Every structure is written in C-alpha cells, then in structure tokens.
Amino acid sequence: MASLKQFCIVFNKSSATYEPGEIVTGRIIIDATKEKHVKGLYFTVNGSAFVHWLENDAIDDIRSHSFSGKEEYFNFKHNILGISASQTGHTISHGRTEYSFSFRLPCDIPCSFEHDTGYVRYTMKVVLERAFKFNHECKAAFSVVSRFDLNLYREKCFAIHDETNKNFNCLCWVGQGSISLQIMVPCTGYVPGQIITTTIHYTSTPDIPIRKLSTKLLRTAHFRTLSNTMVHKKVLKKNRHMPPFPTHGRITSEILVPPIAPSDLQYCSIIDLEYEVIVTVHISGPYSKMKRHYPVLIGTIPLYRPALTLLHRGVASSTPLVAQPAVVTTSTPGPSSASNSPLQDRITASTAYLDIPPPSYEVGSSETPDIRDIHESEFVFGANIPFSPKYPVYNYPAPRLPNERL
C-alpha cells in the first residue's frame, strides 16, 4: 500500500465511546502519494458478539471439541461517493482528502466487552474499491456503553450486615476455640471509580490465630453456546491484611472498582457477567478458612446521594439524546467541522438530572491483540492494532455506613 501514506478512521469523540441511540460522527482520511482512480468508496458498521473455546475430550485427551456462538446486533453499509460514482468511477486526488461520516447506533445493544473466550465488539470498516486490483481497507473499533442505572435497582443495592461464627476442634480437644465475624458493606451497587468499603469486626480465641485476611472483587463470566457453557472467574482486585491480629479487632478494606463492563451485559444472550465481593479469613494450623460471598451490581450510573449535591457543582446541561433506529446520513467530501471539545466526551444525558458529575473514560483491563475477523486480510489498515473498550469512571463517592463521614 505504498500508494497510500495514510488511510484511517478518526472519530470526532476523542474517547470513541458512545451510548446506544447516539449519533457517531467522524472523518475518513486518505493521503495518497499519487492520483488514484477508484470504483467506489464505502463503509460498513458492525456490532456483534462472539464466543469460542476448546475442550479436551473426556476419554481421549488428544481429541478436543470446539464450541462457538455468535449473534449480530446490526450490520449496514453506506456508499460515500454515491451509487452513480460506483458506475462511472471516481478520482481521488493526490495528497490528503477527508470525507465526513455519521450514523446512528441502534438502541437495544449491549455494552462493549473483550475477553480471550469471547467479545461484544463494534467496528467500522472503510473500503476503497478498485477495479481489477486488491481493495484498500481500513478498520477501527469503538466502545459502546449501555446504561445500567443503579438508581433503578435500589432494592438490589442493599447494605450488608452479616454475622457468622465458627467453632474449631482438634484431636483430644487441643486447640479448641472459635472465631466470630461481623461483616458490613454499605451497599451492593457501585460504578467504576468508586470504592467498595468492607468493615470486618472479628473475635478469635487465643488458640485459633488468624494468619491472613483478604477481600477480593471477583468477576464471573458465562460464555454460552447452544450446547455448552464456559464459566471463567477472574479476581479483578484484591486486598490482603497480614498479622499481627489481636483477639479482638476491626479491619477496614477498600477496593477501588476498576473500569469494567456493567453486570449482566444486557441485550447479549451469549455472554453474562456477575460480580461479587469475597471476604476470606485464613487460619493457622490444620483449620479450614472462613469465606463469605456477597454479590454486587456494577453499573454505569451511580446511586444518587442528595447530601453530596453541594459538594459537586459541575453539572452538565446538555439535553438527552433521542434514541432511534440506525440510519446512515449522507457523507460528503471535505474536512469535518465537528468540535473535539472535552464536553463531547461526557455522558451528560444520564447524569444531568441527578446532579452527578460527568464521568471520564478509562481503558479497561481486558484487551484484544487485534480486531481482525476470522476471514479478514492481515493487510487491513488498523486491524492489527490492539483494542480495549473504555468505560465511564466516576469521581463520586459511594454510599457509606451510617457512622462514616462523607
């Protein structure tokens, strides 16, 4: 592709992150070293989910079984130069040429997600069609963040106040004792950027020493096909507390929620996400550990706390976007005049009425090494670049226990 210095897609949002129903705008940049006669120029936009994994045969370890599944949310094509140009041809001049584009995303589509076993991915591909020659192609991925408003699920974001006790006995009654735990979590609904505060009050007898105490944020991903399900667990964050542990004590563990996809992955039937906080007390000697599991919801809009309204004055004032079916508008050559203001990178429609500061966008921990499809050429511009979805991250405190300060 030496005849092209540059062939790429630039989204007008620097974060390249959008909500369902939002209009996506940007530019297609072509920088040619010489005049090029082409048959046509068009782009396609695709949103789909895909899962795939291998499992060893239960009898023959040499054999393996392949499982895969796919669902498509939308796929459409738009001719940038028009239908007439594809019949008569078109000349792209030497140097840099820009074509603006815009299209609207459908409403009921799931949030972007990347994993080794499967993904929910949204891509745009531009094809420079040439007669009797290989086409020039470029590709780019963008993030979609579906709303998961925790305020609509307040009944599921309850506080945790859990008490448990365990007695330990050893041979000949040597080392007999017990441990009592009181575990408190102020709520079970969070967004990335918030801190999950777990307070643990413990009481142990001298013969039952605590060796370690840990808290984890665990993600469980379910990947489904028509005939099988793969379950993958990953510890996203972990805190450890080491000795000394007196016989009575209180430990406060804080876990910062990283940029991650929301719970459930709504509108996707082949991938499901669950999150939970796990508290584990490790005990010295021959005793088993104590472990407690607490499911939590991860959303994209935080629980509103009226008491914090005066603490956060940066309230966005834009009007909500109107979600409509995907419609492509006509693109015309020439540089785009759209602004790259940081205000365009904020989800204001979801948070303005709640007086919640708009989020920033941060790259998640899950990454794909490339965005190439199975049958796609390795010479597609941009297809071999790693991609990681971005998720909204809030600077807005999570609910606290009644005796804690804001």
mmCIF file of C-alpha atoms in Angstrom:
data_model
loop_
_atom_site.group_PDB
_atom_site.id
_atom_site.type_symbol
_atom_site.label_atom_id
_atom_site.label_comp_id
_atom_site.label_asym_id
_atom_site.label_seq_id
_atom_site.Cartn_x
_atom_site.Cartn_y
_atom_site.Cartn_z
ATOM 1 C CA MET A 1 0.000 0.000 0.000
ATOM 2 C CA ALA A 2 2.859 2.337 -0.765
ATOM 3 C CA SER A 3 0.477 4.475 -2.804
ATOM 4 C CA LEU A 4 -1.249 5.485 0.440
ATOM 5 C CA LYS A 5 0.599 7.416 3.128
ATOM 6 C CA GLN A 6 -2.416 7.327 5.404
ATOM 7 C CA PHE A 7 -5.787 5.609 5.356
ATOM 8 C CA CYS A 8 -7.645 5.761 8.643
ATOM 9 C CA ILE A 9 -10.847 6.494 10.546
ATOM 10 C CA VAL A 10 -10.932 9.326 13.094
ATOM 11 C CA PHE A 11 -13.920 9.608 15.422
ATOM 12 C CA ASN A 12 -14.899 13.104 16.488
ATOM 13 C CA LYS A 13 -15.044 11.970 20.094
ATOM 14 C CA SER A 14 -11.521 11.528 21.358
ATOM 15 C CA SER A 15 -12.708 8.705 23.616
ATOM 16 C CA ALA A 16 -14.546 6.962 20.736
ATOM 17 C CA THR A 17 -17.141 5.917 23.312
ATOM 18 C CA TYR A 18 -20.881 6.141 22.660
ATOM 19 C CA GLU A 19 -24.262 5.257 24.095
ATOM 20 C CA PRO A 20 -26.892 3.198 22.267
ATOM 21 C CA GLY A 21 -29.017 5.505 20.119
ATOM 22 C CA GLU A 22 -26.245 8.101 19.858
ATOM 23 C CA ILE A 23 -25.045 9.559 16.544
ATOM 24 C CA VAL A 24 -21.455 8.628 15.713
ATOM 25 C CA THR A 25 -19.552 11.159 13.622
ATOM 26 C CA GLY A 26 -16.022 11.385 12.306
ATOM 27 C CA ARG A 27 -13.727 11.589 9.309
ATOM 28 C CA ILE A 28 -12.164 9.197 6.851
ATOM 29 C CA ILE A 29 -8.662 10.371 5.967
ATOM 30 C CA ILE A 30 -6.931 9.333 2.736
ATOM 31 C CA ASP A 31 -3.454 10.612 1.985
ATOM 32 C CA ALA A 32 -2.415 9.377 -1.487
ATOM 33 C CA THR A 33 1.058 9.640 -2.988
ATOM 34 C CA LYS A 34 -0.493 9.924 -6.450
ATOM 35 C CA GLU A 35 -3.843 10.371 -8.114
ATOM 36 C CA LYS A 36 -5.993 7.235 -7.767
ATOM 37 C CA HIS A 37 -8.924 6.113 -9.888
ATOM 38 C CA VAL A 38 -11.301 4.034 -7.802
ATOM 39 C CA LYS A 39 -14.523 2.200 -8.447
ATOM 40 C CA GLY A 40 -16.097 3.238 -5.173
ATOM 41 C CA LEU A 41 -15.635 4.208 -1.523
ATOM 42 C CA TYR A 42 -17.954 2.867 1.152
ATOM 43 C CA PHE A 43 -18.023 1.970 4.831
ATOM 44 C CA THR A 44 -19.712 -0.760 6.845
ATOM 45 C CA VAL A 45 -20.547 -0.727 10.541
ATOM 46 C CA ASN A 46 -20.983 -3.912 12.522
ATOM 47 C CA GLY A 47 -21.954 -4.809 16.064
ATOM 48 C CA SER A 48 -21.790 -8.427 17.162
ATOM 49 C CA ALA A 49 -20.907 -10.847 19.935
ATOM 50 C CA PHE A 50 -18.823 -13.975 19.526
ATOM 51 C CA VAL A 51 -17.664 -16.807 21.800
ATOM 52 C CA HIS A 52 -15.303 -19.678 21.108
ATOM 53 C CA TRP A 53 -13.345 -22.214 23.151
ATOM 54 C CA LEU A 54 -11.904 -25.726 23.002
ATOM 55 C CA GLU A 55 -12.410 -28.545 25.496
ATOM 56 C CA ASN A 56 -10.462 -31.785 25.730
ATOM 57 C CA ASP A 57 -12.351 -34.996 25.147
ATOM 58 C CA ALA A 58 -13.304 -36.739 28.402
ATOM 59 C CA ILE A 59 -11.957 -40.084 27.123
ATOM 60 C CA ASP A 60 -9.275 -39.184 24.610
ATOM 61 C CA ASP A 61 -7.016 -36.299 25.712
ATOM 62 C CA ILE A 62 -5.616 -35.955 22.193
ATOM 63 C CA ARG A 63 -9.015 -35.003 20.810
ATOM 64 C CA SER A 64 -10.748 -31.729 21.551
ATOM 65 C CA HIS A 65 -14.177 -30.287 20.939
ATOM 66 C CA SER A 66 -14.810 -26.802 19.591
ATOM 67 C CA PHE A 67 -17.694 -24.657 20.806
ATOM 68 C CA SER A 68 -18.675 -21.349 19.258
ATOM 69 C CA GLY A 69 -21.601 -18.984 19.112
ATOM 70 C CA LYS A 70 -22.370 -15.628 17.541
ATOM 71 C CA GLU A 71 -25.127 -13.045 17.484
ATOM 72 C CA GLU A 72 -25.298 -9.922 15.355
ATOM 73 C CA TYR A 73 -26.933 -6.690 16.515
ATOM 74 C CA PHE A 74 -26.597 -4.675 13.331
ATOM 75 C CA ASN A 75 -24.646 -4.541 10.088
ATOM 76 C CA PHE A 76 -25.116 -1.830 7.488
ATOM 77 C CA LYS A 77 -23.286 -0.325 4.521
ATOM 78 C CA HIS A 78 -23.133 3.203 3.118
ATOM 79 C CA ASN A 79 -21.670 4.436 -0.182
ATOM 80 C CA ILE A 80 -19.681 7.589 0.500
ATOM 81 C CA LEU A 81 -19.324 8.620 -3.148
ATOM 82 C CA GLY A 82 -22.883 7.697 -4.081
ATOM 83 C CA ILE A 83 -24.254 4.964 -6.315
ATOM 84 C CA SER A 84 -23.516 6.837 -9.530
ATOM 85 C CA ALA A 85 -19.816 7.004 -8.683
ATOM 86 C CA SER A 86 -19.646 3.217 -8.434
ATOM 87 C CA GLN A 87 -20.878 3.021 -12.035
ATOM 88 C CA THR A 88 -18.647 5.674 -13.571
ATOM 89 C CA GLY A 89 -15.698 5.594 -11.204
ATOM 90 C CA HIS A 90 -14.145 8.379 -9.184
ATOM 91 C CA THR A 91 -10.742 10.021 -8.958
ATOM 92 C CA ILE A 92 -9.113 10.666 -5.593
ATOM 93 C CA SER A 93 -6.612 13.463 -5.931
ATOM 94 C CA HIS A 94 -3.000 13.388 -4.877
ATOM 95 C CA GLY A 95 -2.444 14.419 -1.260
ATOM 96 C CA ARG A 96 -4.788 14.469 1.725
ATOM 97 C CA THR A 97 -8.545 14.093 1.298
ATOM 98 C CA GLU A 98 -11.133 13.860 4.059
ATOM 99 C CA TYR A 99 -14.689 12.513 3.994
ATOM 100 C CA SER A 100 -17.062 13.096 6.877
ATOM 101 C CA PHE A 101 -19.461 10.400 8.035
ATOM 102 C CA SER A 102 -22.249 9.946 10.535
ATOM 103 C CA PHE A 103 -24.557 7.142 11.567
ATOM 104 C CA ARG A 104 -26.877 6.415 14.457
ATOM 105 C CA LEU A 105 -26.444 3.411 16.703
ATOM 106 C CA PRO A 106 -29.457 1.203 17.467
ATOM 107 C CA CYS A 107 -30.943 1.476 20.938
ATOM 108 C CA ASP A 108 -31.068 -2.021 22.409
ATOM 109 C CA ILE A 109 -27.458 -3.158 22.079
ATOM 110 C CA PRO A 110 -25.087 -4.495 24.768
ATOM 111 C CA CYS A 111 -22.022 -2.875 26.264
ATOM 112 C CA SER A 112 -18.604 -3.485 24.689
ATOM 113 C CA PHE A 113 -16.618 -6.315 26.247
ATOM 114 C CA GLU A 114 -13.390 -8.117 25.386
ATOM 115 C CA HIS A 115 -12.157 -11.483 26.674
ATOM 116 C CA ASP A 116 -9.993 -14.339 25.435
ATOM 117 C CA THR A 117 -13.086 -16.547 25.166
ATOM 118 C CA GLY A 118 -15.486 -14.036 23.635
ATOM 119 C CA TYR A 119 -16.374 -10.432 22.997
ATOM 120 C CA VAL A 120 -19.029 -7.835 22.252
ATOM 121 C CA ARG A 121 -17.403 -5.621 19.629
ATOM 122 C CA TYR A 122 -18.342 -2.662 17.447
ATOM 123 C CA THR A 123 -16.282 -1.806 14.379
ATOM 124 C CA MET A 124 -16.318 0.441 11.357
ATOM 125 C CA LYS A 125 -14.593 -0.543 8.127
ATOM 126 C CA VAL A 126 -13.856 1.618 5.080
ATOM 127 C CA VAL A 127 -13.242 0.048 1.664
ATOM 128 C CA LEU A 128 -11.551 1.823 -1.231
ATOM 129 C CA GLU A 129 -12.821 -0.321 -4.081
ATOM 130 C CA ARG A 130 -10.576 -0.688 -7.123
ATOM 131 C CA ALA A 131 -11.254 -2.388 -10.454
ATOM 132 C CA PHE A 132 -9.084 -5.432 -11.214
ATOM 133 C CA LYS A 133 -6.923 -4.771 -8.121
ATOM 134 C CA PHE A 134 -6.989 -5.561 -4.444
ATOM 135 C CA ASN A 135 -9.121 -3.160 -2.453
ATOM 136 C CA HIS A 136 -7.621 -0.828 0.151
ATOM 137 C CA GLU A 137 -9.306 -1.274 3.530
ATOM 138 C CA CYS A 138 -9.044 0.325 6.952
ATOM 139 C CA LYS A 139 -10.804 -0.553 10.181
ATOM 140 C CA ALA A 140 -11.381 0.893 13.655
ATOM 141 C CA ALA A 141 -13.206 -0.238 16.779
ATOM 142 C CA PHE A 142 -15.191 1.977 19.110
ATOM 143 C CA SER A 143 -16.742 1.478 22.530
ATOM 144 C CA VAL A 144 -20.431 1.325 23.344
ATOM 145 C CA VAL A 145 -21.524 1.829 26.951
ATOM 146 C CA SER A 146 -25.084 0.685 27.598
ATOM 147 C CA ARG A 147 -26.843 2.333 30.504
ATOM 148 C CA PHE A 148 -27.074 0.423 33.747
ATOM 149 C CA ASP A 149 -28.624 2.950 36.109
ATOM 150 C CA LEU A 150 -28.221 1.725 39.680
ATOM 151 C CA ASN A 151 -30.959 4.122 40.810
ATOM 152 C CA LEU A 152 -33.447 1.871 39.014
ATOM 153 C CA TYR A 153 -32.258 -1.106 41.089
ATOM 154 C CA ARG A 154 -32.058 0.423 44.562
ATOM 155 C CA GLU A 155 -33.884 -2.544 46.063
ATOM 156 C CA LYS A 156 -30.969 -4.743 44.947
ATOM 157 C CA CYS A 157 -28.274 -2.373 46.248
ATOM 158 C CA PHE A 158 -28.978 -3.024 49.900
ATOM 159 C CA ALA A 159 -26.404 -2.796 52.695
ATOM 160 C CA ILE A 160 -24.793 -5.944 54.068
ATOM 161 C CA HIS A 161 -24.646 -6.681 57.787
ATOM 162 C CA ASP A 162 -23.568 -10.278 58.122
ATOM 163 C CA GLU A 163 -22.650 -12.158 61.294
ATOM 164 C CA THR A 164 -21.113 -15.609 61.376
ATOM 165 C CA ASN A 165 -19.406 -17.812 63.923
ATOM 166 C CA LYS A 166 -17.342 -20.952 63.536
ATOM 167 C CA ASN A 167 -16.154 -23.406 66.192
ATOM 168 C CA PHE A 168 -12.913 -25.316 65.730
ATOM 169 C CA ASN A 169 -11.991 -28.601 67.391
ATOM 170 C CA CYS A 170 -8.764 -30.535 67.147
ATOM 171 C CA LEU A 171 -7.813 -34.039 68.357
ATOM 172 C CA CYS A 172 -8.100 -34.555 72.112
ATOM 173 C CA TRP A 173 -9.705 -31.112 72.384
ATOM 174 C CA VAL A 174 -6.342 -29.470 71.861
ATOM 175 C CA GLY A 175 -6.693 -26.123 70.139
ATOM 176 C CA GLN A 176 -10.400 -25.794 70.679
ATOM 177 C CA GLY A 177 -11.781 -22.351 70.003
ATOM 178 C CA SER A 178 -13.883 -20.164 67.753
ATOM 179 C CA ILE A 179 -13.921 -17.105 65.531
ATOM 180 C CA SER A 180 -16.802 -14.662 65.247
ATOM 181 C CA LEU A 181 -17.117 -12.288 62.328
ATOM 182 C CA GLN A 182 -19.279 -9.251 61.744
ATOM 183 C CA ILE A 183 -19.006 -8.048 58.129
ATOM 184 C CA MET A 184 -20.535 -4.800 56.893
ATOM 185 C CA VAL A 185 -20.699 -3.327 53.405
ATOM 186 C CA PRO A 186 -22.651 -0.046 52.995
ATOM 187 C CA CYS A 187 -24.321 -1.105 49.728
ATOM 188 C CA THR A 188 -24.041 -3.592 46.903
ATOM 189 C CA GLY A 189 -24.229 -1.238 43.908
ATOM 190 C CA TYR A 190 -21.153 0.536 42.517
ATOM 191 C CA VAL A 191 -19.709 2.103 39.390
ATOM 192 C CA PRO A 192 -16.063 2.199 38.250
ATOM 193 C CA GLY A 193 -14.103 4.777 40.233
ATOM 194 C CA GLN A 194 -15.979 4.147 43.478
ATOM 195 C CA ILE A 195 -14.550 2.370 46.494
ATOM 196 C CA ILE A 196 -16.124 -0.755 47.982
ATOM 197 C CA THR A 197 -15.530 -0.403 51.721
ATOM 198 C CA THR A 198 -15.763 -3.626 53.720
ATOM 199 C CA THR A 199 -15.621 -3.401 57.517
ATOM 200 C CA ILE A 200 -14.796 -6.604 59.392
ATOM 201 C CA HIS A 201 -15.113 -6.930 63.176
ATOM 202 C CA TYR A 202 -13.613 -10.172 64.442
ATOM 203 C CA THR A 203 -13.206 -12.006 67.723
ATOM 204 C CA SER A 204 -10.996 -15.064 67.994
ATOM 205 C CA THR A 205 -9.799 -17.260 70.866
ATOM 206 C CA PRO A 206 -6.021 -17.385 71.510
ATOM 207 C CA ASP A 207 -5.753 -20.985 70.265
ATOM 208 C CA ILE A 208 -7.196 -20.060 66.852
ATOM 209 C CA PRO A 209 -4.796 -17.454 65.427
ATOM 210 C CA ILE A 210 -5.675 -15.596 62.228
ATOM 211 C CA ARG A 211 -2.916 -15.854 59.653
ATOM 212 C CA LYS A 212 -4.305 -13.562 56.942
ATOM 213 C CA LEU A 213 -7.458 -11.713 55.961
ATOM 214 C CA SER A 214 -8.294 -10.854 52.365
ATOM 215 C CA THR A 215 -11.044 -9.176 50.334
ATOM 216 C CA LYS A 216 -11.497 -9.677 46.586
ATOM 217 C CA LEU A 217 -13.612 -8.316 43.772
ATOM 218 C CA LEU A 218 -14.365 -11.333 41.587
ATOM 219 C CA ARG A 219 -15.880 -11.375 38.102
ATOM 220 C CA THR A 220 -17.620 -14.478 36.806
ATOM 221 C CA ALA A 221 -18.172 -14.574 33.044
ATOM 222 C CA HIS A 222 -20.537 -17.081 31.450
ATOM 223 C CA PHE A 223 -19.989 -17.844 27.755
ATOM 224 C CA ARG A 224 -22.844 -19.757 26.156
ATOM 225 C CA THR A 225 -23.469 -21.757 23.010
ATOM 226 C CA LEU A 226 -26.473 -23.884 22.110
ATOM 227 C CA SER A 227 -24.818 -26.978 23.570
ATOM 228 C CA ASN A 228 -22.424 -25.829 26.281
ATOM 229 C CA THR A 229 -21.420 -23.109 28.730
ATOM 230 C CA MET A 230 -17.951 -21.965 29.703
ATOM 231 C CA VAL A 231 -17.504 -20.283 33.105
ATOM 232 C CA HIS A 232 -14.446 -18.136 33.721
ATOM 233 C CA LYS A 233 -13.594 -16.468 37.031
ATOM 234 C CA LYS A 234 -11.115 -13.646 37.450
ATOM 235 C CA VAL A 235 -10.014 -11.702 40.510
ATOM 236 C CA LEU A 236 -10.097 -8.058 39.446
ATOM 237 C CA LYS A 237 -8.855 -6.522 42.692
ATOM 238 C CA LYS A 238 -7.521 -7.967 45.941
ATOM 239 C CA ASN A 239 -6.546 -6.619 49.357
ATOM 240 C CA ARG A 240 -4.530 -8.537 51.939
ATOM 241 C CA HIS A 241 -4.162 -7.814 55.634
ATOM 242 C CA MET A 242 -1.339 -9.563 57.468
ATOM 243 C CA PRO A 243 -0.541 -10.160 61.185
ATOM 244 C CA PRO A 244 -0.434 -9.181 63.936
ATOM 245 C CA PHE A 245 -4.104 -9.840 64.665
ATOM 246 C CA PRO A 246 -5.169 -9.305 68.291
ATOM 247 C CA THR A 247 -8.013 -11.455 69.632
ATOM 248 C CA HIS A 248 -10.449 -8.569 69.060
ATOM 249 C CA GLY A 249 -10.145 -6.183 66.167
ATOM 250 C CA ARG A 250 -11.608 -4.200 63.333
ATOM 251 C CA ILE A 251 -10.283 -4.139 59.789
ATOM 252 C CA THR A 252 -11.427 -1.829 57.016
ATOM 253 C CA SER A 253 -10.676 -2.977 53.477
ATOM 254 C CA GLU A 254 -11.105 -0.711 50.467
ATOM 255 C CA ILE A 255 -11.286 -1.903 46.865
ATOM 256 C CA LEU A 256 -11.322 0.620 44.018
ATOM 257 C CA VAL A 257 -13.665 -0.556 41.272
ATOM 258 C CA PRO A 258 -11.631 -0.562 38.016
ATOM 259 C CA PRO A 259 -13.003 0.312 34.553
ATOM 260 C CA ILE A 260 -15.160 -2.751 33.819
ATOM 261 C CA ALA A 261 -18.316 -3.651 31.912
ATOM 262 C CA PRO A 262 -21.616 -3.495 33.836
ATOM 263 C CA SER A 263 -23.342 -6.507 35.355
ATOM 264 C CA ASP A 264 -25.482 -8.828 33.254
ATOM 265 C CA LEU A 265 -24.341 -7.428 29.871
ATOM 266 C CA GLN A 266 -27.946 -6.684 28.956
ATOM 267 C CA TYR A 267 -29.103 -7.476 25.384
ATOM 268 C CA CYS A 268 -26.348 -10.089 24.956
ATOM 269 C CA SER A 269 -27.617 -13.659 25.232
ATOM 270 C CA ILE A 270 -24.292 -15.484 24.858
ATOM 271 C CA ILE A 271 -22.189 -13.621 27.463
ATOM 272 C CA ASP A 272 -23.228 -12.839 31.027
ATOM 273 C CA LEU A 273 -21.234 -11.057 33.750
ATOM 274 C CA GLU A 274 -21.568 -11.338 37.519
ATOM 275 C CA TYR A 275 -19.543 -9.670 40.266
ATOM 276 C CA GLU A 276 -19.071 -10.436 43.940
ATOM 277 C CA VAL A 277 -17.024 -9.364 46.939
ATOM 278 C CA ILE A 278 -15.355 -12.245 48.764
ATOM 279 C CA VAL A 279 -14.097 -11.966 52.351
ATOM 280 C CA THR A 280 -11.702 -14.738 53.442
ATOM 281 C CA VAL A 281 -10.191 -15.335 56.867
ATOM 282 C CA HIS A 282 -7.157 -17.642 56.760
ATOM 283 C CA ILE A 283 -6.465 -19.517 59.978
ATOM 284 C CA SER A 284 -3.139 -21.000 61.096
ATOM 285 C CA GLY A 285 -2.649 -24.710 61.629
ATOM 286 C CA PRO A 286 -4.914 -27.505 60.429
ATOM 287 C CA TYR A 287 -8.078 -25.409 60.407
ATOM 288 C CA SER A 288 -10.085 -24.542 57.344
ATOM 289 C CA LYS A 289 -10.528 -20.942 56.278
ATOM 290 C CA MET A 290 -13.737 -18.944 56.554
ATOM 291 C CA LYS A 291 -15.105 -17.469 53.342
ATOM 292 C CA ARG A 292 -18.139 -15.274 52.679
ATOM 293 C CA HIS A 293 -19.538 -14.253 49.254
ATOM 294 C CA TYR A 294 -21.560 -11.094 48.599
ATOM 295 C CA PRO A 295 -22.944 -10.405 45.099
ATOM 296 C CA VAL A 296 -22.626 -6.780 43.917
ATOM 297 C CA LEU A 297 -24.036 -4.888 40.957
ATOM 298 C CA ILE A 298 -21.706 -2.876 38.742
ATOM 299 C CA GLY A 299 -23.459 -0.111 36.854
ATOM 300 C CA THR A 300 -22.678 2.831 34.606
ATOM 301 C CA ILE A 301 -24.668 5.430 36.583
ATOM 302 C CA PRO A 302 -24.015 5.684 40.343
ATOM 303 C CA LEU A 303 -26.528 5.704 43.156
ATOM 304 C CA TYR A 304 -27.563 9.290 43.766
ATOM 305 C CA ARG A 305 -26.740 10.763 47.187
ATOM 306 C CA PRO A 306 -28.611 14.053 47.760
ATOM 307 C CA ALA A 307 -26.232 15.028 50.564
ATOM 308 C CA LEU A 308 -23.415 15.289 48.021
ATOM 309 C CA THR A 309 -25.191 17.769 45.749
ATOM 310 C CA LEU A 310 -23.490 20.786 47.297
ATOM 311 C CA LEU A 311 -20.097 19.081 47.134
ATOM 312 C CA HIS A 312 -20.226 18.712 43.350
ATOM 313 C CA ARG A 313 -21.066 21.846 41.384
ATOM 314 C CA GLY A 314 -20.016 20.634 37.903
ATOM 315 C CA VAL A 315 -23.406 19.706 36.476
ATOM 316 C CA ALA A 316 -23.724 19.106 32.737
ATOM 317 C CA SER A 317 -26.576 20.881 30.995
ATOM 318 C CA SER A 318 -26.948 19.140 27.654
ATOM 319 C CA THR A 319 -30.259 17.600 26.668
ATOM 320 C CA PRO A 320 -30.769 13.820 26.482
ATOM 321 C CA LEU A 321 -30.109 12.085 23.206
ATOM 322 C CA VAL A 322 -33.127 10.682 21.410
ATOM 323 C CA ALA A 323 -32.612 7.014 20.598
ATOM 324 C CA GLN A 324 -33.764 5.989 17.133
ATOM 325 C CA PRO A 325 -33.139 3.052 14.794
ATOM 326 C CA ALA A 326 -29.829 3.067 12.965
ATOM 327 C CA VAL A 327 -29.930 5.431 9.988
ATOM 328 C CA VAL A 328 -26.902 6.473 7.959
ATOM 329 C CA THR A 329 -26.765 10.056 6.786
ATOM 330 C CA THR A 330 -25.059 11.119 3.572
ATOM 331 C CA SER A 331 -21.341 11.769 3.888
ATOM 332 C CA THR A 332 -19.675 14.453 1.819
ATOM 333 C CA PRO A 333 -16.014 15.027 0.976
ATOM 334 C CA GLY A 334 -14.065 17.661 2.834
ATOM 335 C CA PRO A 335 -12.694 18.271 6.299
ATOM 336 C CA SER A 336 -15.062 17.837 9.196
ATOM 337 C CA SER A 337 -16.072 20.863 11.220
ATOM 338 C CA ALA A 338 -17.122 18.911 14.305
ATOM 339 C CA SER A 339 -15.598 20.081 17.557
ATOM 340 C CA ASN A 340 -13.263 17.975 19.660
ATOM 341 C CA SER A 341 -14.330 19.724 22.886
ATOM 342 C CA PRO A 342 -13.974 17.595 26.051
ATOM 343 C CA LEU A 343 -17.684 18.195 26.671
ATOM 344 C CA GLN A 344 -18.394 15.829 23.801
ATOM 345 C CA ASP A 345 -16.663 13.045 25.675
ATOM 346 C CA ARG A 346 -19.046 13.085 28.618
ATOM 347 C CA ILE A 347 -22.176 11.100 29.178
ATOM 348 C CA THR A 348 -24.353 14.007 30.203
ATOM 349 C CA ALA A 349 -27.757 12.667 29.238
ATOM 350 C CA SER A 350 -27.693 10.075 32.021
ATOM 351 C CA THR A 351 -26.374 12.222 34.848
ATOM 352 C CA ALA A 352 -27.537 15.807 34.392
ATOM 353 C CA TYR A 353 -30.853 15.354 36.178
ATOM 354 C CA LEU A 354 -29.106 13.704 39.124
ATOM 355 C CA ASP A 355 -26.519 16.430 39.795
ATOM 356 C CA ILE A 356 -23.817 13.788 39.404
ATOM 357 C CA PRO A 357 -20.519 14.958 37.889
ATOM 358 C CA PRO A 358 -19.970 13.511 34.406
ATOM 359 C CA PRO A 359 -17.518 10.629 34.168
ATOM 360 C CA SER A 360 -14.201 10.359 32.451
ATOM 361 C CA TYR A 361 -13.448 7.378 30.234
ATOM 362 C CA GLU A 362 -10.699 4.923 31.017
ATOM 363 C CA VAL A 363 -9.411 1.843 29.254
ATOM 364 C CA GLY A 364 -10.459 -1.445 30.786
ATOM 365 C CA SER A 365 -8.080 -4.234 31.710
ATOM 366 C CA SER A 366 -9.368 -6.629 29.022
ATOM 367 C CA GLU A 367 -7.712 -6.218 25.645
ATOM 368 C CA THR A 368 -7.773 -7.956 22.292
ATOM 369 C CA PRO A 369 -4.472 -8.064 20.345
ATOM 370 C CA ASP A 370 -6.290 -7.190 17.107
ATOM 371 C CA ILE A 371 -9.785 -6.612 15.696
ATOM 372 C CA ARG A 372 -9.421 -8.783 12.607
ATOM 373 C CA ASP A 373 -12.275 -11.087 11.698
ATOM 374 C CA ILE A 374 -11.528 -14.743 11.013
ATOM 375 C CA HIS A 375 -11.558 -14.411 7.216
ATOM 376 C CA GLU A 376 -10.167 -10.887 7.055
ATOM 377 C CA SER A 377 -6.890 -9.993 5.361
ATOM 378 C CA GLU A 378 -3.914 -9.071 7.529
ATOM 379 C CA PHE A 379 -3.299 -6.049 5.291
ATOM 380 C CA VAL A 380 -6.279 -4.073 6.553
ATOM 381 C CA PHE A 381 -5.140 -0.745 7.973
ATOM 382 C CA GLY A 382 -5.832 -0.624 11.726
ATOM 383 C CA ALA A 383 -6.997 -4.235 12.048
ATOM 384 C CA ASN A 384 -3.776 -5.387 13.716
ATOM 385 C CA ILE A 385 -3.859 -2.712 16.436
ATOM 386 C CA PRO A 386 -4.766 -3.848 19.974
ATOM 387 C CA PHE A 387 -8.101 -2.624 21.284
ATOM 388 C CA SER A 388 -9.532 -2.296 24.769
ATOM 389 C CA PRO A 389 -13.004 -0.856 25.421
ATOM 390 C CA LYS A 390 -13.352 2.257 27.544
ATOM 391 C CA TYR A 391 -15.792 2.551 30.418
ATOM 392 C CA PRO A 392 -17.110 5.534 32.409
ATOM 393 C CA VAL A 393 -15.227 6.210 35.639
ATOM 394 C CA TYR A 394 -16.808 8.496 38.242
ATOM 395 C CA ASN A 395 -15.346 10.765 40.881
ATOM 396 C CA TYR A 396 -18.439 10.381 43.035
ATOM 397 C CA PRO A 397 -18.307 8.674 46.452
ATOM 398 C CA ALA A 398 -20.246 5.503 47.040
ATOM 399 C CA PRO A 399 -22.727 5.200 49.929
ATOM 400 C CA ARG A 400 -21.132 4.730 53.326
ATOM 401 C CA LEU A 401 -22.093 3.212 56.620
ATOM 402 C CA PRO A 402 -24.243 5.499 58.828
ATOM 403 C CA ASN A 403 -21.397 6.327 61.227
ATOM 404 C CA GLU A 404 -18.955 7.222 58.444
ATOM 405 C CA ARG A 405 -18.302 10.751 57.259
ATOM 406 C CA LEU A 406 -18.825 11.846 53.656
#
